[in-house]
mmCIF file of C-alpha atoms in Angstrom:
data_model
loop_
_atom_site.group_PDB
_atom_site.id
_atom_site.type_symbol
_atom_site.label_atom_id
_atom_site.label_comp_id
_atom_site.label_asym_id
_atom_site.label_seq_id
_atom_site.Cartn_x
_atom_site.Cartn_y
_atom_site.Cartn_z
ATOM 1 C CA MET A 1 0.000 0.000 0.000
ATOM 2 C CA ARG A 2 1.328 3.367 -1.022
ATOM 3 C CA LEU A 3 1.575 6.148 1.539
ATOM 4 C CA SER A 4 -0.054 9.515 0.964
ATOM 5 C CA LYS A 5 2.299 12.412 0.251
ATOM 6 C CA LYS A 6 1.804 13.780 3.762
ATOM 7 C CA GLU A 7 2.520 10.390 5.394
ATOM 8 C CA ARG A 8 5.509 9.794 3.122
ATOM 9 C CA GLN A 9 7.021 13.180 3.971
ATOM 10 C CA ALA A 10 6.516 12.603 7.697
ATOM 11 C CA ASN A 11 8.163 9.157 7.411
ATOM 12 C CA LEU A 12 10.922 10.675 5.262
ATOM 13 C CA LEU A 13 11.698 13.220 7.969
ATOM 14 C CA GLU A 14 11.768 10.499 10.637
ATOM 15 C CA THR A 15 13.962 8.208 8.517
ATOM 16 C CA ILE A 16 16.501 10.979 7.877
ATOM 17 C CA LYS A 17 16.568 11.897 11.585
ATOM 18 C CA GLU A 18 17.422 8.275 12.388
ATOM 19 C CA ASN A 19 20.017 8.012 9.607
ATOM 20 C CA PRO A 20 21.242 11.353 8.210
ATOM 21 C CA PHE A 21 23.632 9.479 5.871
ATOM 22 C CA ILE A 22 20.901 7.742 3.865
ATOM 23 C CA THR A 23 20.975 8.583 0.137
ATOM 24 C CA ASP A 24 18.083 9.790 -2.006
ATOM 25 C CA GLU A 25 18.346 6.540 -3.974
ATOM 26 C CA GLU A 26 17.965 4.450 -0.793
ATOM 27 C CA LEU A 27 15.014 6.591 0.283
ATOM 28 C CA ALA A 28 13.352 6.192 -3.118
ATOM 29 C CA GLU A 29 13.702 2.423 -2.883
ATOM 30 C CA ARG A 30 12.391 2.360 0.692
ATOM 31 C CA PHE A 31 9.287 4.410 -0.134
ATOM 32 C CA GLY A 32 8.710 2.946 -3.602
ATOM 33 C CA VAL A 33 8.886 6.289 -5.410
ATOM 34 C CA SER A 34 11.324 7.966 -7.813
ATOM 35 C CA VAL A 35 14.468 9.806 -6.725
ATOM 36 C CA GLN A 36 12.916 13.006 -8.131
ATOM 37 C CA THR A 37 9.902 12.542 -5.819
ATOM 38 C CA ILE A 38 12.242 12.189 -2.819
ATOM 39 C CA ARG A 39 14.090 15.353 -3.857
ATOM 40 C CA LEU A 40 10.824 17.260 -4.186
ATOM 41 C CA ASP A 41 9.684 15.965 -0.776
ATOM 42 C CA ARG A 42 12.992 17.070 0.764
ATOM 43 C CA MET A 43 12.675 20.516 -0.817
ATOM 44 C CA GLU A 44 9.088 20.939 0.413
ATOM 45 C CA ARG A 45 10.093 19.934 3.955
ATOM 46 C CA SER A 46 13.369 21.965 3.819
ATOM 47 C CA ILE A 47 15.473 18.849 4.394
ATOM 48 C CA PRO A 48 19.033 19.417 3.144
ATOM 49 C CA GLU A 49 20.691 17.098 0.628
ATOM 50 C CA LEU A 50 23.015 14.317 1.804
ATOM 51 C CA ARG A 51 26.205 16.372 1.435
ATOM 52 C CA GLU A 52 24.814 19.142 3.677
ATOM 53 C CA ARG A 53 23.500 16.635 6.233
ATOM 54 C CA ILE A 54 26.925 14.969 6.475
ATOM 55 C CA LYS A 55 28.557 18.363 6.942
ATOM 56 C CA ASN A 56 26.038 19.369 9.650
ATOM 57 C CA VAL A 57 26.509 16.112 11.555
ATOM 58 C CA ALA A 58 30.286 16.437 11.356
ATOM 59 C CA GLU A 59 30.268 20.047 12.531
ATOM 60 C CA LYS A 60 27.984 19.293 15.481
ATOM 61 C CA SER A 61 29.992 16.220 16.438
ATOM 62 C CA PHE A 62 33.463 17.676 16.176
ATOM 63 C CA GLU A 63 33.237 21.421 16.834
ATOM 64 C CA ASP A 64 33.652 20.884 20.582
ATOM 65 C CA GLU A 65 36.449 18.355 20.096
ATOM 66 C CA VAL A 66 38.766 20.217 17.727
ATOM 67 C CA LYS A 67 40.742 22.674 19.831
ATOM 68 C CA SER A 68 43.543 23.890 17.572
ATOM 69 C CA LEU A 69 41.425 25.650 14.919
ATOM 70 C CA PRO A 70 37.779 26.417 14.151
ATOM 71 C CA ILE A 71 36.095 23.438 12.453
ATOM 72 C CA GLU A 72 35.196 25.578 9.426
ATOM 73 C CA GLU A 73 38.926 26.182 8.797
ATOM 74 C CA VAL A 74 39.595 22.483 8.259
ATOM 75 C CA ILE A 75 39.944 21.746 4.549
ATOM 76 C CA GLY A 76 37.604 18.860 3.757
ATOM 77 C CA GLU A 77 35.032 17.422 6.137
ATOM 78 C CA ILE A 78 36.167 15.639 9.289
ATOM 79 C CA ILE A 79 34.257 12.380 9.601
ATOM 80 C CA ASP A 80 36.146 10.890 12.546
ATOM 81 C CA ILE A 81 38.566 12.246 15.141
ATOM 82 C CA GLU A 82 40.178 11.075 18.337
ATOM 83 C CA LEU A 83 42.410 13.872 19.616
ATOM 84 C CA ASP A 84 46.106 13.022 19.848
ATOM 85 C CA GLU A 85 45.362 9.654 18.197
ATOM 86 C CA SER A 86 43.856 9.731 14.700
ATOM 87 C CA ALA A 87 41.481 11.557 12.379
ATOM 88 C CA ILE A 88 39.837 11.104 8.985
ATOM 89 C CA SER A 89 38.534 13.708 6.570
ATOM 90 C CA ILE A 90 37.007 13.632 3.113
ATOM 91 C CA PHE A 91 37.512 16.156 0.332
ATOM 92 C CA ASP A 92 35.561 16.140 -2.921
ATOM 93 C CA VAL A 93 37.584 17.582 -5.795
ATOM 94 C CA ARG A 94 35.444 20.033 -7.780
ATOM 95 C CA ALA A 95 36.061 22.275 -10.797
ATOM 96 C CA GLU A 96 37.477 25.105 -8.671
ATOM 97 C CA HIS A 97 40.198 22.782 -7.291
ATOM 98 C CA VAL A 98 41.675 21.639 -10.622
ATOM 99 C CA PHE A 99 43.803 22.953 -13.458
ATOM 100 C CA VAL A 100 41.523 23.860 -16.376
ATOM 101 C CA ARG A 101 43.857 22.306 -18.950
ATOM 102 C CA ASN A 102 43.988 18.727 -17.581
ATOM 103 C CA ARG A 103 41.319 18.589 -14.789
ATOM 104 C CA ILE A 104 43.960 17.446 -12.261
ATOM 105 C CA ALA A 105 43.712 18.775 -8.696
ATOM 106 C CA ARG A 106 46.152 21.486 -7.700
ATOM 107 C CA GLY A 107 48.600 20.099 -5.155
ATOM 108 C CA HIS A 108 48.007 22.806 -2.581
ATOM 109 C CA HIS A 109 44.448 21.546 -2.030
ATOM 110 C CA LEU A 110 45.673 18.035 -1.155
ATOM 111 C CA PHE A 111 48.383 19.525 1.063
ATOM 112 C CA ALA A 112 45.834 21.832 2.751
ATOM 113 C CA GLN A 113 43.534 18.908 3.540
ATOM 114 C CA ALA A 114 46.380 16.880 5.062
ATOM 115 C CA ASN A 115 47.958 19.811 6.909
ATOM 116 C CA SER A 116 44.690 21.068 8.417
ATOM 117 C CA LEU A 117 43.864 17.510 9.530
ATOM 118 C CA ALA A 118 47.300 17.248 11.166
ATOM 119 C CA VAL A 119 46.599 20.503 13.038
ATOM 120 C CA ALA A 120 43.030 19.501 13.993
ATOM 121 C CA VAL A 121 44.067 16.152 15.516
ATOM 122 C CA ILE A 122 46.395 17.863 18.041
ATOM 123 C CA ASN A 123 44.802 18.198 21.489
ATOM 124 C CA ASP A 124 46.040 21.716 22.134
ATOM 125 C CA GLU A 125 44.714 25.189 21.476
ATOM 126 C CA LEU A 126 47.986 26.092 19.784
ATOM 127 C CA ALA A 127 49.196 23.650 17.154
ATOM 128 C CA LEU A 128 51.400 24.773 14.296
ATOM 129 C CA THR A 129 53.191 22.939 11.528
ATOM 130 C CA ALA A 130 56.912 23.301 12.132
ATOM 131 C CA LYS A 131 58.060 21.120 9.241
ATOM 132 C CA SER A 132 56.573 18.735 6.700
ATOM 133 C CA THR A 133 57.793 16.169 4.222
ATOM 134 C CA ILE A 134 55.243 15.393 1.523
ATOM 135 C CA ARG A 135 54.978 13.171 -1.524
ATOM 136 C CA PHE A 136 52.364 13.064 -4.260
ATOM 137 C CA THR A 137 52.015 9.486 -5.517
ATOM 138 C CA ARG A 138 49.129 9.759 -7.978
ATOM 139 C CA PRO A 139 47.271 12.590 -9.740
ATOM 140 C CA VAL A 140 43.801 13.324 -8.392
ATOM 141 C CA LYS A 141 41.136 14.335 -10.888
ATOM 142 C CA GLU A 142 37.979 16.403 -10.763
ATOM 143 C CA GLY A 143 35.057 14.437 -9.341
ATOM 144 C CA GLU A 144 37.217 12.158 -7.187
ATOM 145 C CA ARG A 145 36.905 11.913 -3.395
ATOM 146 C CA VAL A 146 40.079 12.123 -1.308
ATOM 147 C CA VAL A 147 40.026 10.383 2.075
ATOM 148 C CA ALA A 148 42.829 11.608 4.354
ATOM 149 C CA LYS A 149 43.819 9.562 7.398
ATOM 150 C CA ALA A 150 45.994 11.116 10.095
ATOM 151 C CA LYS A 151 47.839 9.144 12.761
ATOM 152 C CA VAL A 152 49.629 10.812 15.684
ATOM 153 C CA ILE A 153 53.044 9.480 16.637
ATOM 154 C CA HIS A 154 54.295 10.935 19.890
ATOM 155 C CA ILE A 155 57.976 11.629 20.189
ATOM 156 C CA VAL A 156 60.032 13.162 22.914
ATOM 157 C CA ASP A 157 62.951 15.247 21.786
ATOM 158 C CA GLU A 158 64.609 18.511 22.677
ATOM 159 C CA LYS A 159 62.038 20.429 20.609
ATOM 160 C CA ASP A 160 58.925 18.852 22.236
ATOM 161 C CA ARG A 161 57.353 18.157 18.844
ATOM 162 C CA THR A 162 54.625 15.717 17.875
ATOM 163 C CA MET A 163 54.741 13.838 14.583
ATOM 164 C CA VAL A 164 51.583 13.257 12.554
ATOM 165 C CA GLU A 165 51.524 10.928 9.549
ATOM 166 C CA VAL A 166 48.849 11.603 6.945
ATOM 167 C CA GLN A 167 47.956 9.357 4.043
ATOM 168 C CA SER A 168 45.389 10.405 1.452
ATOM 169 C CA PHE A 169 43.583 7.871 -0.708
ATOM 170 C CA VAL A 170 41.342 7.932 -3.772
ATOM 171 C CA GLY A 171 39.384 4.699 -3.684
ATOM 172 C CA GLY A 172 41.947 2.293 -2.293
ATOM 173 C CA GLU A 173 44.842 3.974 -4.086
ATOM 174 C CA LEU A 174 47.406 6.111 -2.228
ATOM 175 C CA ALA A 175 47.535 9.634 -3.709
ATOM 176 C CA PHE A 176 49.490 11.655 -1.104
ATOM 177 C CA THR A 177 51.626 11.075 1.975
ATOM 178 C CA GLY A 178 52.841 13.603 4.482
ATOM 179 C CA ASP A 179 54.865 13.576 7.686
ATOM 180 C CA PHE A 180 54.084 16.676 9.738
ATOM 181 C CA GLU A 181 56.234 17.803 12.652
ATOM 182 C CA MET A 182 53.834 19.736 14.861
ATOM 183 C CA TYR A 183 54.651 22.373 17.452
ATOM 184 C CA ARG A 184 52.263 22.454 20.399
ATOM 185 C CA SER A 185 52.200 24.738 23.418
ATOM 186 C CA LYS A 186 52.071 21.923 25.980
ATOM 187 C CA LYS A 187 53.265 18.345 26.275
ATOM 188 C CA THR A 188 50.759 15.511 26.271
ATOM 189 C CA GLU A 189 50.528 12.877 28.997
ATOM 190 C CA LYS A 190 51.844 10.316 26.486
ATOM 191 C CA ASP A 191 54.861 12.503 25.697
ATOM 192 C CA GLU A 192 55.675 12.802 29.418
ATOM 193 C CA ALA A 193 55.420 9.044 30.034
#
């Protein structure tokens, strides 16, 4: 039995509240209607598209956790973070991020994603990149999604620096690696141990 438009929209709202990461295609299948109908329902009920919902969830989840910079200054969208341990962000390469001639992403965007993730993962209000060693291993093209994974490696040396390794992938393929030596204003408990 098909639901009325009003019932469908109410159920749509409830379904998205339960799972903000559900796609329009999955919703269309669940309710037995077209993707266009789901999009119209979302527009009528002022429900943002998937991309916006992911961003909203990420901002709400991580804005209190990230101490070293405002969440909106992170390049890409943080989807997971454990301060002083690890973090993951995603970055969708669009037309404004690529060279017009060959549609390949400009390197500074990949570096910015990795560097801002390395800063964000530090559990300190002051975290700065002191030094980095980076390597591009594959060109990234317009329309591809870059998943950056940061891992904190604590070191104790005369400079009191923290190392963060970042690897960025497109699909399962490594596209960028970076080792970031981070300055922080205070030592962590792990560094003191």
